[in-house]
mmCIF file of C-alpha atoms in Angstrom:
data_model
loop_
_atom_site.group_PDB
_atom_site.id
_atom_site.type_symbol
_atom_site.label_atom_id
_atom_site.label_comp_id
_atom_site.label_asym_id
_atom_site.label_seq_id
_atom_site.Cartn_x
_atom_site.Cartn_y
_atom_site.Cartn_z
ATOM 1 C CA MET M 19 -0.031 -0.032 -0.576
ATOM 2 C CA GLN M 20 3.077 2.157 -1.163
ATOM 3 C CA TYR M 21 0.498 5.089 -2.804
ATOM 4 C CA THR M 22 -1.694 5.426 0.353
ATOM 5 C CA LYS M 23 1.023 5.356 2.931
ATOM 6 C CA HIS M 24 1.938 8.260 0.779
ATOM 7 C CA LEU M 25 -0.444 10.266 0.371
ATOM 8 C CA SER M 26 -1.564 9.972 3.883
ATOM 9 C CA ALA M 27 1.518 10.863 4.705
ATOM 10 C CA LEU M 28 1.684 13.793 2.183
ATOM 11 C CA VAL M 29 -1.813 15.087 2.829
ATOM 12 C CA GLN M 30 -0.992 15.169 7.172
ATOM 13 C CA GLY M 31 1.933 17.144 5.598
ATOM 14 C CA GLN M 32 1.084 19.654 3.339
ATOM 15 C CA GLY M 33 -2.702 19.242 3.636
ATOM 16 C CA THR M 34 -5.079 18.025 1.341
ATOM 17 C CA PRO M 35 -3.807 18.792 -2.964
ATOM 18 C CA MET M 36 -5.781 20.635 -4.995
ATOM 19 C CA LEU M 37 -5.806 18.310 -8.024
ATOM 20 C CA SER M 38 -7.835 18.458 -11.217
ATOM 21 C CA SER M 39 -11.153 15.523 -10.847
ATOM 22 C CA GLN M 40 -9.033 13.695 -13.213
ATOM 23 C CA SER M 41 -6.526 13.226 -10.470
ATOM 24 C CA PHE M 42 -8.399 13.109 -7.911
ATOM 25 C CA GLY M 43 -10.419 9.767 -9.680
ATOM 26 C CA SER M 44 -7.131 8.120 -10.465
ATOM 27 C CA ILE M 45 -6.305 8.272 -6.724
ATOM 28 C CA MET M 46 -9.435 7.120 -5.486
ATOM 29 C CA ASN M 47 -8.659 3.947 -8.098
ATOM 30 C CA ILE M 48 -5.482 3.678 -6.427
ATOM 31 C CA ILE M 49 -6.785 3.023 -2.435
ATOM 32 C CA TYR M 50 -9.599 1.476 -3.624
ATOM 33 C CA LEU M 51 -6.705 -1.288 -5.899
ATOM 34 C CA GLU M 52 -4.120 -1.491 -3.016
ATOM 35 C CA GLY M 53 -6.706 -2.184 0.412
ATOM 36 C CA ALA M 54 -8.428 -4.746 -2.631
ATOM 37 C CA ILE M 55 -5.080 -6.232 -2.905
ATOM 38 C CA ALA M 56 -3.585 -6.115 1.268
ATOM 39 C CA SER M 57 -7.643 -8.171 1.850
ATOM 40 C CA LEU M 58 -6.751 -10.886 -1.405
ATOM 41 C CA GLU M 59 -3.658 -11.159 0.348
ATOM 42 C CA LYS M 60 -4.698 -11.902 3.968
ATOM 43 C CA VAL M 61 -7.981 -14.121 2.740
ATOM 44 C CA LYS M 62 -4.843 -15.681 0.331
ATOM 45 C CA SER M 63 -2.850 -16.591 3.858
ATOM 46 C CA LYS M 64 -5.430 -17.707 6.179
ATOM 47 C CA ASN M 65 -7.054 -20.125 3.289
ATOM 48 C CA LYS M 66 -6.043 -23.588 4.145
ATOM 49 C CA ASN M 67 -7.679 -25.253 1.730
ATOM 50 C CA LEU M 68 -4.559 -25.728 -0.990
ATOM 51 C CA GLY M 69 -6.890 -26.537 -3.900
ATOM 52 C CA THR M 70 -8.352 -23.053 -3.803
ATOM 53 C CA LYS M 71 -5.166 -21.313 -2.189
ATOM 54 C CA HIS M 72 -4.256 -20.110 -6.075
ATOM 55 C CA LYS M 73 -7.743 -18.869 -7.017
ATOM 56 C CA TYR M 74 -7.303 -15.804 -5.360
ATOM 57 C CA ASP M 75 -3.920 -15.219 -7.327
ATOM 58 C CA ILE M 76 -5.787 -14.285 -10.037
ATOM 59 C CA TRP M 77 -7.894 -11.503 -8.509
ATOM 60 C CA ILE M 78 -4.794 -10.240 -7.428
ATOM 61 C CA LYS M 79 -2.493 -10.465 -10.221
ATOM 62 C CA ASP M 80 -6.220 -8.795 -11.792
ATOM 63 C CA TYR M 81 -6.164 -5.593 -8.934
ATOM 64 C CA LEU M 82 -1.884 -5.662 -9.656
ATOM 65 C CA ASP M 83 -2.457 -5.101 -13.518
ATOM 66 C CA LYS M 84 -4.560 -2.609 -12.814
ATOM 67 C CA LEU M 85 -2.733 -0.646 -10.667
ATOM 68 C CA GLU M 86 0.396 -0.743 -12.683
ATOM 69 C CA SER M 87 -1.673 0.720 -15.616
ATOM 70 C CA ILE M 88 -3.090 3.805 -13.573
ATOM 71 C CA THR M 89 0.383 4.599 -11.278
ATOM 72 C CA GLU M 90 2.278 3.897 -14.999
ATOM 73 C CA LYS M 91 5.004 2.129 -12.538
ATOM 74 C CA LEU M 92 6.250 5.809 -11.469
ATOM 75 C CA PRO M 93 7.424 5.814 -7.461
ATOM 76 C CA PRO M 94 4.314 7.486 -5.235
ATOM 77 C CA GLU M 95 6.789 10.643 -5.200
ATOM 78 C CA GLN M 96 6.890 11.012 -8.495
ATOM 79 C CA LEU M 97 3.145 10.151 -9.253
ATOM 80 C CA PHE M 98 1.676 12.774 -6.451
ATOM 81 C CA LYS M 99 3.885 15.167 -7.917
ATOM 82 C CA ILE M 100 2.981 15.030 -11.158
ATOM 83 C CA MET M 101 -1.218 14.530 -10.373
ATOM 84 C CA SER M 102 -0.701 17.828 -8.377
ATOM 85 C CA GLN M 103 1.145 19.895 -10.894
ATOM 86 C CA LEU M 104 -2.276 18.753 -13.096
ATOM 87 C CA GLY M 105 -3.800 21.805 -10.328
ATOM 88 C CA GLY M 106 -7.528 21.532 -10.146
#
């Protein structure tokens, strides 16, 4: 949850950034995807049934692909700097 943690620290330290509607939507999607991935990882780790343990990998991979598509694999610092420069 690197993007979510970075955004949280950014907001706490500098206040809410001025964002365009598109940037705000992207951030909300990033937060959702990171939360979903973390939840699926937790469920997967607690799953005792070896036959179904790998079904979570498909969902996790799908969410990771979507996350990489939004973030373009940029580090959080760079991504949020670009988004804040686009302004509101």
